[in-house]
CSV table of C-alpha atoms and ligand atoms in Angstrom, one decimal:
chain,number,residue,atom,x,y,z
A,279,UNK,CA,7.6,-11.4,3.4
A,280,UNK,CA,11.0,-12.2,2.8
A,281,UNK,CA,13.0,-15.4,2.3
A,282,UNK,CA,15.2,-15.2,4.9
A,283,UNK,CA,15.2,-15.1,8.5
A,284,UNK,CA,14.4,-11.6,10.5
A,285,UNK,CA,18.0,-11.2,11.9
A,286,UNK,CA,20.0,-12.2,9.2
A,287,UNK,CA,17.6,-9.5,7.2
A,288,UNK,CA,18.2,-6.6,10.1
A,289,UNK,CA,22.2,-7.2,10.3
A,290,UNK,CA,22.5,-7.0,6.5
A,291,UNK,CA,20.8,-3.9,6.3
A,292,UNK,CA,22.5,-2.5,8.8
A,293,UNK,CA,25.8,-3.4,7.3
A,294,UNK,CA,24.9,-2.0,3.8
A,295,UNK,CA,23.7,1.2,5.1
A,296,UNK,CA,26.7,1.9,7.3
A,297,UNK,CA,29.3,0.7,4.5
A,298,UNK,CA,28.4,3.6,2.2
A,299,UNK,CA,27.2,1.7,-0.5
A,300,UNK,CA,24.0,2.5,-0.5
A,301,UNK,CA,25.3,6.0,-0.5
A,302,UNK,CA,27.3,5.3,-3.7
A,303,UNK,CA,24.1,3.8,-5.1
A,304,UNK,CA,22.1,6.3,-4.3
A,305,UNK,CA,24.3,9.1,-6.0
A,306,UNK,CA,24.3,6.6,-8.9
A,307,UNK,CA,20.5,6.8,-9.2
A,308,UNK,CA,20.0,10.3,-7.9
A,309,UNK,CA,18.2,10.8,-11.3
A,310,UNK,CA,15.0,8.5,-10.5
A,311,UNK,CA,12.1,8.7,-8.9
A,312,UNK,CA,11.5,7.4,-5.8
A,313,UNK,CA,8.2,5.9,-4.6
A,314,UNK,CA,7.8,4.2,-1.4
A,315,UNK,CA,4.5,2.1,-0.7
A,316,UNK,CA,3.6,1.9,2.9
A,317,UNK,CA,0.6,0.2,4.7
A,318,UNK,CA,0.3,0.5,8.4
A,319,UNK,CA,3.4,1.3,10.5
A,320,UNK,CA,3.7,2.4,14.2
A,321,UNK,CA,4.5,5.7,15.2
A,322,UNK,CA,8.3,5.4,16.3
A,323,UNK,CA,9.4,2.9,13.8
A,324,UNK,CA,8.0,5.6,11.0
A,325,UNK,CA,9.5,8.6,13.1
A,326,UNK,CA,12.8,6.7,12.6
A,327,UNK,CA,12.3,6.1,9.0
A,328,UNK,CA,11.5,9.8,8.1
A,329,UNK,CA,14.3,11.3,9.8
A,330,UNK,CA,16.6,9.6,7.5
A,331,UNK,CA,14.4,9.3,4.7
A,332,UNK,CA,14.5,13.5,4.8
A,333,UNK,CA,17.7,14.3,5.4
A,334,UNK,CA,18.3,12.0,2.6
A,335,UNK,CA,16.2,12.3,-0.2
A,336,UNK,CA,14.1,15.4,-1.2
A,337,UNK,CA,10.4,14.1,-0.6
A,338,UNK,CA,8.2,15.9,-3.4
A,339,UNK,CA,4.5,15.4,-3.5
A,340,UNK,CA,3.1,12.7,-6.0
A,341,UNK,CA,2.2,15.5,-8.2
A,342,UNK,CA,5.3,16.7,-8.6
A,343,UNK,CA,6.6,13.6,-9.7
A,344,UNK,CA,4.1,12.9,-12.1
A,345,UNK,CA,4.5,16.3,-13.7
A,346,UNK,CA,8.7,15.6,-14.0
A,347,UNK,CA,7.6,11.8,-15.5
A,348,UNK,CA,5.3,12.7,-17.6
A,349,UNK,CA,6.1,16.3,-18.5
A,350,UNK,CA,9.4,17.0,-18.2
A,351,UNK,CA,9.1,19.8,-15.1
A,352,UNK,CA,12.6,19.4,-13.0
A,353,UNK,CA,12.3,18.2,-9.5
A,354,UNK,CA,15.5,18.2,-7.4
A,355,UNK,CA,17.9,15.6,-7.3
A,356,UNK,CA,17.5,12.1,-5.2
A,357,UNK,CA,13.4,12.7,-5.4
A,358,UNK,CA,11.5,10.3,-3.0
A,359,UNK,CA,7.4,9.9,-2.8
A,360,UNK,CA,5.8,8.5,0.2
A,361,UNK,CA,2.4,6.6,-0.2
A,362,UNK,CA,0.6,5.0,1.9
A,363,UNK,CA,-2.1,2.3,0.6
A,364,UNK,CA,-5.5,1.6,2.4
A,365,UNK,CA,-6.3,4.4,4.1
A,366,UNK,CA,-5.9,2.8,8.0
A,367,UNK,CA,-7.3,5.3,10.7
A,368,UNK,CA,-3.6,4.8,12.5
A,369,UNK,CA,-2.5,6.8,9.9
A,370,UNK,CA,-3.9,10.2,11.1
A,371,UNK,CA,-2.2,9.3,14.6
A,372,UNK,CA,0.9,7.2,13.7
A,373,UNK,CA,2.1,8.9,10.8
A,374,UNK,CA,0.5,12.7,10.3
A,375,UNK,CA,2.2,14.1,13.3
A,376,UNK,CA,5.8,12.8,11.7
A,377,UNK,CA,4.8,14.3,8.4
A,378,UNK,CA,3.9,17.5,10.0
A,379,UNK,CA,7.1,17.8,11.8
A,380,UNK,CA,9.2,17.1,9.1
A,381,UNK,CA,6.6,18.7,6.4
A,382,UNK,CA,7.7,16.3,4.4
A,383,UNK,CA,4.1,15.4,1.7
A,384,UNK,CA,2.8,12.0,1.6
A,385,UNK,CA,-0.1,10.5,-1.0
A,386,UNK,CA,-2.9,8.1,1.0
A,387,UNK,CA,-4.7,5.5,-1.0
A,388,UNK,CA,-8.6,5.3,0.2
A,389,UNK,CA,-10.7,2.1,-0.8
A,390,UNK,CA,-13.4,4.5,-0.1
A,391,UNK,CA,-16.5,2.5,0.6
A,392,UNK,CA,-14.6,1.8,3.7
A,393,UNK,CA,-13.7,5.3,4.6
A,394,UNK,CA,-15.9,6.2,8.0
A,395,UNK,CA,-17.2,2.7,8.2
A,396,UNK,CA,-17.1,0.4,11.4
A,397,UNK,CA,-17.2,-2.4,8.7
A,398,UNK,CA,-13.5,-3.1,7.7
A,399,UNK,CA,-12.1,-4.9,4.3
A,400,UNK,CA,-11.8,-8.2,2.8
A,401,UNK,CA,-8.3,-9.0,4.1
A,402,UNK,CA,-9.0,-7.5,7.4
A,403,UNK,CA,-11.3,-10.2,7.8
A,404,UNK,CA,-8.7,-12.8,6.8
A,405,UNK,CA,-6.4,-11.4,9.0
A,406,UNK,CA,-8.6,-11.4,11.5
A,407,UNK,CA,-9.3,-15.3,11.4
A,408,UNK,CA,-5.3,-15.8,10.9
A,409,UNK,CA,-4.7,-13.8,14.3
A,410,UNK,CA,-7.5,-15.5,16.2
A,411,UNK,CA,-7.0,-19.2,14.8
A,412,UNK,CA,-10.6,-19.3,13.7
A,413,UNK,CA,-11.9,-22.7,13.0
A,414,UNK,CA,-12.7,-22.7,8.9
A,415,UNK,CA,-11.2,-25.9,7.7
A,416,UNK,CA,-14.8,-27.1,6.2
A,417,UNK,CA,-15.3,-23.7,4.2
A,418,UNK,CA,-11.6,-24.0,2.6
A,419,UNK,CA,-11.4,-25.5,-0.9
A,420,UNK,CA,-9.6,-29.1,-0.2
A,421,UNK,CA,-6.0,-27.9,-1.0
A,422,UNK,CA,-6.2,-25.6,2.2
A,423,UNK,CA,-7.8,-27.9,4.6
A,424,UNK,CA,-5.4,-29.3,6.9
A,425,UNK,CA,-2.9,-26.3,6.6
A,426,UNK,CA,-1.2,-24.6,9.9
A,427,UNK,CA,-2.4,-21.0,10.1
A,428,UNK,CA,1.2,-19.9,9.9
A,429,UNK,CA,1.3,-20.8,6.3
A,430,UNK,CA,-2.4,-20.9,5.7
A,431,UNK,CA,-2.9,-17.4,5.9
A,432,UNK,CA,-0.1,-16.7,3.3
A,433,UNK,CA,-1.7,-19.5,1.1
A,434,UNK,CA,-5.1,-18.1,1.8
A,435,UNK,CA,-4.0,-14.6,0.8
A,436,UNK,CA,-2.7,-15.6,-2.5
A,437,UNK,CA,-5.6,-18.0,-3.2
A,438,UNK,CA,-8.1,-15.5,-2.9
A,439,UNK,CA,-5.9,-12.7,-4.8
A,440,UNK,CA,-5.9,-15.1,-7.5
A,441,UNK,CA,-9.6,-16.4,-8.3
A,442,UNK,CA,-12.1,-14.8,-9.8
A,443,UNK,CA,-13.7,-12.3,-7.8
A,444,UNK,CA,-17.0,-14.3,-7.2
A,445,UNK,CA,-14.8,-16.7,-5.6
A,446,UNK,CA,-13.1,-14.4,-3.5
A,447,UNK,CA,-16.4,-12.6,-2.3
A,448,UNK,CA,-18.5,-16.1,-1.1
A,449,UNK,CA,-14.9,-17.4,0.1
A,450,UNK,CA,-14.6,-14.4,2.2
A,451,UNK,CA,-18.2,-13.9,3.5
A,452,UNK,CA,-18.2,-17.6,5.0
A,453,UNK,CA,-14.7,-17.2,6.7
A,454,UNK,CA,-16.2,-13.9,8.1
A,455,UNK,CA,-19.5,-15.6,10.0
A,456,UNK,CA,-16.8,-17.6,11.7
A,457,UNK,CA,-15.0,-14.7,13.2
A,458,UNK,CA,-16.4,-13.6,16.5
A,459,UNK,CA,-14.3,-10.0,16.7
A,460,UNK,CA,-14.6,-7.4,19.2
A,461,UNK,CA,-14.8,-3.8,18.1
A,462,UNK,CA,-11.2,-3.2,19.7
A,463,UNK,CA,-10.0,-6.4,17.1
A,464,UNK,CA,-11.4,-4.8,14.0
A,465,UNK,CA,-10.5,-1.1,14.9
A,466,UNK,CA,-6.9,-1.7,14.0
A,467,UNK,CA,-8.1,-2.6,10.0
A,468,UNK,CA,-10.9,0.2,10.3
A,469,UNK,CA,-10.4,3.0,7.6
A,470,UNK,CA,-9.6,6.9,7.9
A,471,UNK,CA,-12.8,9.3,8.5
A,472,UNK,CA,-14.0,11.8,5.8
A,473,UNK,CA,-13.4,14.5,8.6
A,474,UNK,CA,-9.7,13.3,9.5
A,475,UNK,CA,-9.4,13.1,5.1
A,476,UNK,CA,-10.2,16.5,5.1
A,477,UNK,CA,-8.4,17.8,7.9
A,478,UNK,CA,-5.7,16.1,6.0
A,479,UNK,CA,-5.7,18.0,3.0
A,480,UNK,CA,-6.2,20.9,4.2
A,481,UNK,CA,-2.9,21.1,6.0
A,482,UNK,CA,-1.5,20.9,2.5
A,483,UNK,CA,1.0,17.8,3.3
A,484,UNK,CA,-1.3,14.8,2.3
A,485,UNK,CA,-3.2,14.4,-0.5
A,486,UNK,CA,-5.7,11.6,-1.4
A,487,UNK,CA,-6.1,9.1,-4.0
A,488,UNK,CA,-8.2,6.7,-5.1
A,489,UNK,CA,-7.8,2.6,-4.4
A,490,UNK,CA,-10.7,1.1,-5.9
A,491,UNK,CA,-14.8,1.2,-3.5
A,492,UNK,CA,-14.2,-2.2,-2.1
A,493,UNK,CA,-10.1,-3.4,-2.7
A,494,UNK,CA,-11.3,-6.4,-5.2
A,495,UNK,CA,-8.2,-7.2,-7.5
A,496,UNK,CA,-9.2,-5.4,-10.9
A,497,UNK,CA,-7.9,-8.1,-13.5
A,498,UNK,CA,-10.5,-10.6,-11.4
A,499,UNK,CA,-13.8,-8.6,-12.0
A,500,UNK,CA,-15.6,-8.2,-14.7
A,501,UNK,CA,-14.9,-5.2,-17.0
A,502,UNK,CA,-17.9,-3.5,-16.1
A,503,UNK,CA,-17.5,-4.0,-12.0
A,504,UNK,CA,-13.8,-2.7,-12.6
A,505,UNK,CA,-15.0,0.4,-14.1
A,506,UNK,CA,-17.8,0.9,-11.6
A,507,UNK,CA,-15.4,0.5,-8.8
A,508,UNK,CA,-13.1,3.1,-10.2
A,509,UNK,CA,-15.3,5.5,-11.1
A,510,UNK,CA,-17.1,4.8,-8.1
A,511,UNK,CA,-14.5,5.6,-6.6
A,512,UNK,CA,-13.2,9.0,-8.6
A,513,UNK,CA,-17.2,10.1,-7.4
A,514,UNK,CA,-16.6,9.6,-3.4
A,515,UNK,CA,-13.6,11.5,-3.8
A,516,UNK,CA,-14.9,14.3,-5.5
A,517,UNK,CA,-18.0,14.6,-3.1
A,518,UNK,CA,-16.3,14.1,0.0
A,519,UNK,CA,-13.0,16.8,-0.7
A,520,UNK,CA,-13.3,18.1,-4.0
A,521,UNK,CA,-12.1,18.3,-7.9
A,522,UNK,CA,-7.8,17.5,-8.0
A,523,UNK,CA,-5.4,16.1,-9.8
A,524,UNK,CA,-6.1,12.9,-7.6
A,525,UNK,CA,-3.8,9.7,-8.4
A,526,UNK,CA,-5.0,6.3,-8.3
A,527,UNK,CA,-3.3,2.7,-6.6
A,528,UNK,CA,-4.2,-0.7,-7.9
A,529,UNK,CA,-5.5,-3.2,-5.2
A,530,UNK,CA,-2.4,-5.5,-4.4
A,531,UNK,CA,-0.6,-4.2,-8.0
A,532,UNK,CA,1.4,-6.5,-9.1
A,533,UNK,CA,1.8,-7.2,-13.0
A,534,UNK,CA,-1.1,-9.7,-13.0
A,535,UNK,CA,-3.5,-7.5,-10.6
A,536,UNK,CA,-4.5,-5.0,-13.4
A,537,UNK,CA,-4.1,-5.0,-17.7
A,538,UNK,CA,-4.5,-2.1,-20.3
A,539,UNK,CA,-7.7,-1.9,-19.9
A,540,UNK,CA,-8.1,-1.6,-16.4
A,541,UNK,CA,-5.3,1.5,-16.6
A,542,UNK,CA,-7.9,3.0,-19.8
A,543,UNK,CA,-10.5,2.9,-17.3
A,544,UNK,CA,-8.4,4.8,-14.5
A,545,UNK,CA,-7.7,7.6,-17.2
A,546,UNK,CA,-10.8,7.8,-18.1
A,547,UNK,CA,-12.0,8.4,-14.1
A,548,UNK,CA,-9.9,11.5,-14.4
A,549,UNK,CA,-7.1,10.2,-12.5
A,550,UNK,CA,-3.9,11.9,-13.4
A,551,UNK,CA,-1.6,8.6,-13.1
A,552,UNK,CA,-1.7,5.0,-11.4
A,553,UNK,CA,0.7,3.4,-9.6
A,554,UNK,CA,1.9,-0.4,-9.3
A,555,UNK,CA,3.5,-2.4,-6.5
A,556,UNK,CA,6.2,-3.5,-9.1
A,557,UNK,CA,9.5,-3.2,-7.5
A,558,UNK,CA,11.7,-0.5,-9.5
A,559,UNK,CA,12.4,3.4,-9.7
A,560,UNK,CA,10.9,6.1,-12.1
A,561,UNK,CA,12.2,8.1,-15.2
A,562,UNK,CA,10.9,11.1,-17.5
A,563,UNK,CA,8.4,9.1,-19.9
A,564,UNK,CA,7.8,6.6,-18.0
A,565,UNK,CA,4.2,5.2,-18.0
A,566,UNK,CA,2.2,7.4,-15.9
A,567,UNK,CA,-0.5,4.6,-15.5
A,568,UNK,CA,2.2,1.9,-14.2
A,569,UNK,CA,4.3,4.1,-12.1
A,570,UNK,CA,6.6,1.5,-9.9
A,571,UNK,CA,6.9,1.5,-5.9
A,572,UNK,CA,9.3,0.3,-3.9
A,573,UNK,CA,7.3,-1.5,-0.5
A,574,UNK,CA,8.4,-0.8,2.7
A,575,UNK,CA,6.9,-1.7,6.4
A,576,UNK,CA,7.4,-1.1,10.0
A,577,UNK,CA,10.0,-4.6,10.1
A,578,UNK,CA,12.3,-2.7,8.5
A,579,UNK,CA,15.1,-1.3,10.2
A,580,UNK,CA,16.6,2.3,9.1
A,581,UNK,CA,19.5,0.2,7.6
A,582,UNK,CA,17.2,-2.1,5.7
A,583,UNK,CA,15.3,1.4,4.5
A,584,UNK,CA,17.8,2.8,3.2
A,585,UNK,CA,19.0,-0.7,1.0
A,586,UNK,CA,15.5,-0.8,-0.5
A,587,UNK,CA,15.3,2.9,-0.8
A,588,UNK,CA,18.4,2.4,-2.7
A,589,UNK,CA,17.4,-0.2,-5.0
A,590,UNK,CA,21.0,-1.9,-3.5
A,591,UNK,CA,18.9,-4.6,-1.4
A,592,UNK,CA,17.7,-5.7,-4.9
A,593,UNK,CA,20.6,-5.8,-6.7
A,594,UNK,CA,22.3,-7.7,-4.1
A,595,UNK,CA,20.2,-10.7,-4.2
A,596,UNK,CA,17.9,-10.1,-1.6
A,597,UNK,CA,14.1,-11.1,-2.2
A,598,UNK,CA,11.6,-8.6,-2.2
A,599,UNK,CA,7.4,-8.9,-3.0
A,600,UNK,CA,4.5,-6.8,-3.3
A,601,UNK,CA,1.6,-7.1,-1.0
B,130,ZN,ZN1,-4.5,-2.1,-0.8
């Protein structure tokens, strides 16, 4: 979400893009690593996005980036990774046909205790409610109660991103008896099937990483649920497609959403790095367990992709936050 309005944002992002400036910045920083974080996007909006993203950047797999951070290899100049967090089942329609016509490699996120389920995730569910205006004033702690959905659901989010996890879990469960949702409601939230994972990797453009069993936020658990949700996690991976050097995405990953040893335990699942939602580029010694992202979604305009892509959006005081 951003601070200003929608078509102030588009028309400023148009105007950088066309300017040359994010050209100019992008030559300036054709050193750094690129990672862009996606969620869901629709199939034309991301069609648009990777035409220019390819012609512009050279898009190298997640691997290849982690090798160059963290062991010097070279990787070609201007060096962009796409990931996509979650895991949605739109992806294998919305997104793989793009990838595979412009073989350009892209990393996928699973919360896997979700992968081939009907069930669907925690904020699914909160979505859910927001989108159908369910009635759930008398479950909300007293702060909440009285709140328009428009902003409740933003409040809501952050609330229960922020408590411990208990909270979050009996929170979540009573919002989600209120919900009456058809299966065509939930199906847009549903996750990826093993089949279409494997499908996936096969075709040697995406690969698949690991984002936690259930998507609880790791610095809110106990230590010993974190570490059984990543390892957990590392173990579905390795059953359903194999041994890899397999990468790992904090749940919401922002500075507060994991610690040091939360990125021990990730190591020690075998994952060969970890990446962040904090906003910024990449660099040879970085730290391979705090890699940063730069988030982008289908509101975004080509124009506005190629500002954030840029790191110039930033820099020129727009706002900018992880999800
Ligand atoms: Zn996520």
């Amino acid at each position: 979400m951003q601070s200003r309005g929608f078509s102030c944002r588009r028309l400023y992002g148009s105007a950088v893009a066309y300017s040359g400036l994010a050209a100019l910045q992008r030559a300036r920083q054709r050193h750094r690593i690129v990672i862009l974080a996606y969620h869901d996007i629709d199939a034309p909006t991301f069609k648009r996005h990777l035409e220019f993203l390819a012609r512009t950047y050279n898009i190298v797999s997640l691997t290849e980036a982690v090798a160059a951070i963290g062991h010097g290899e070279a990787l070609p100049e201007r060096a962009l990774v796409l990931t996509f967090d979650d895991g949605f089942r739109s992806f294998y329609t919305t997104v793989y046909p793009s990838l595979r016509q412009f073989q350009a490699p892209a990393t996928v996120f699973l919360i896997t205790g979700y992968v081939g389920s009907d069930d669907i995730p925690w904020f699914g569910w909160i979505d859910l409610a927001s989108r159908k205006r369910a009635d759930i004033a008398d479950v909300l702690p007293n702060f909440l109660r009285g709140v328009e959905w428009l902003s409740l659901r933003r409040s809501l989010m952050a609330y229960l991103k922020t408590v411990p996890d208990e909270e979050r879990r009996s929170l979540t469960e009573k919002i989600t008896l209120r919900i009456e949702a058809s299966d065509e409601e939930k199906d847009r939230y549903r996750l990826l099937t093993w089949n279409q994972v494997r499908e996936m990797e096969r075709s040697g453009l995406v690969s698949f990483g690991g984002h936690t069993r259930t998507h609880p936020i790791l610095s809110r658990v106990g230590l010993d649920t974190a570490r059984q949700e990543i390892a957990d996690c590392a173990a579905d991976l390795e059953r359903e497609i194999g041994p890899a050097p397999r990468h790992f995405a904090y749940p919401n990953g922002g500075p507060a959403d994991f610690n040091e040893q939360v990125k021990g335990m990730v190591q020690e699942a075998g994952f060969a790095s970890a990446v962040t939602s904090i906003r910024g580029t990449n660099g040879p010694g970085d730290d391979l367990f705090a890699l940063r992202r730069i988030t982008v979604d289908g509101t975004l305009s080509v124009g506005e992709v190629a500002a954030k892509a840029s790191g110039l959006w930033f820099q020129l005081g727009q706002g900018g936050m992880y999800m």
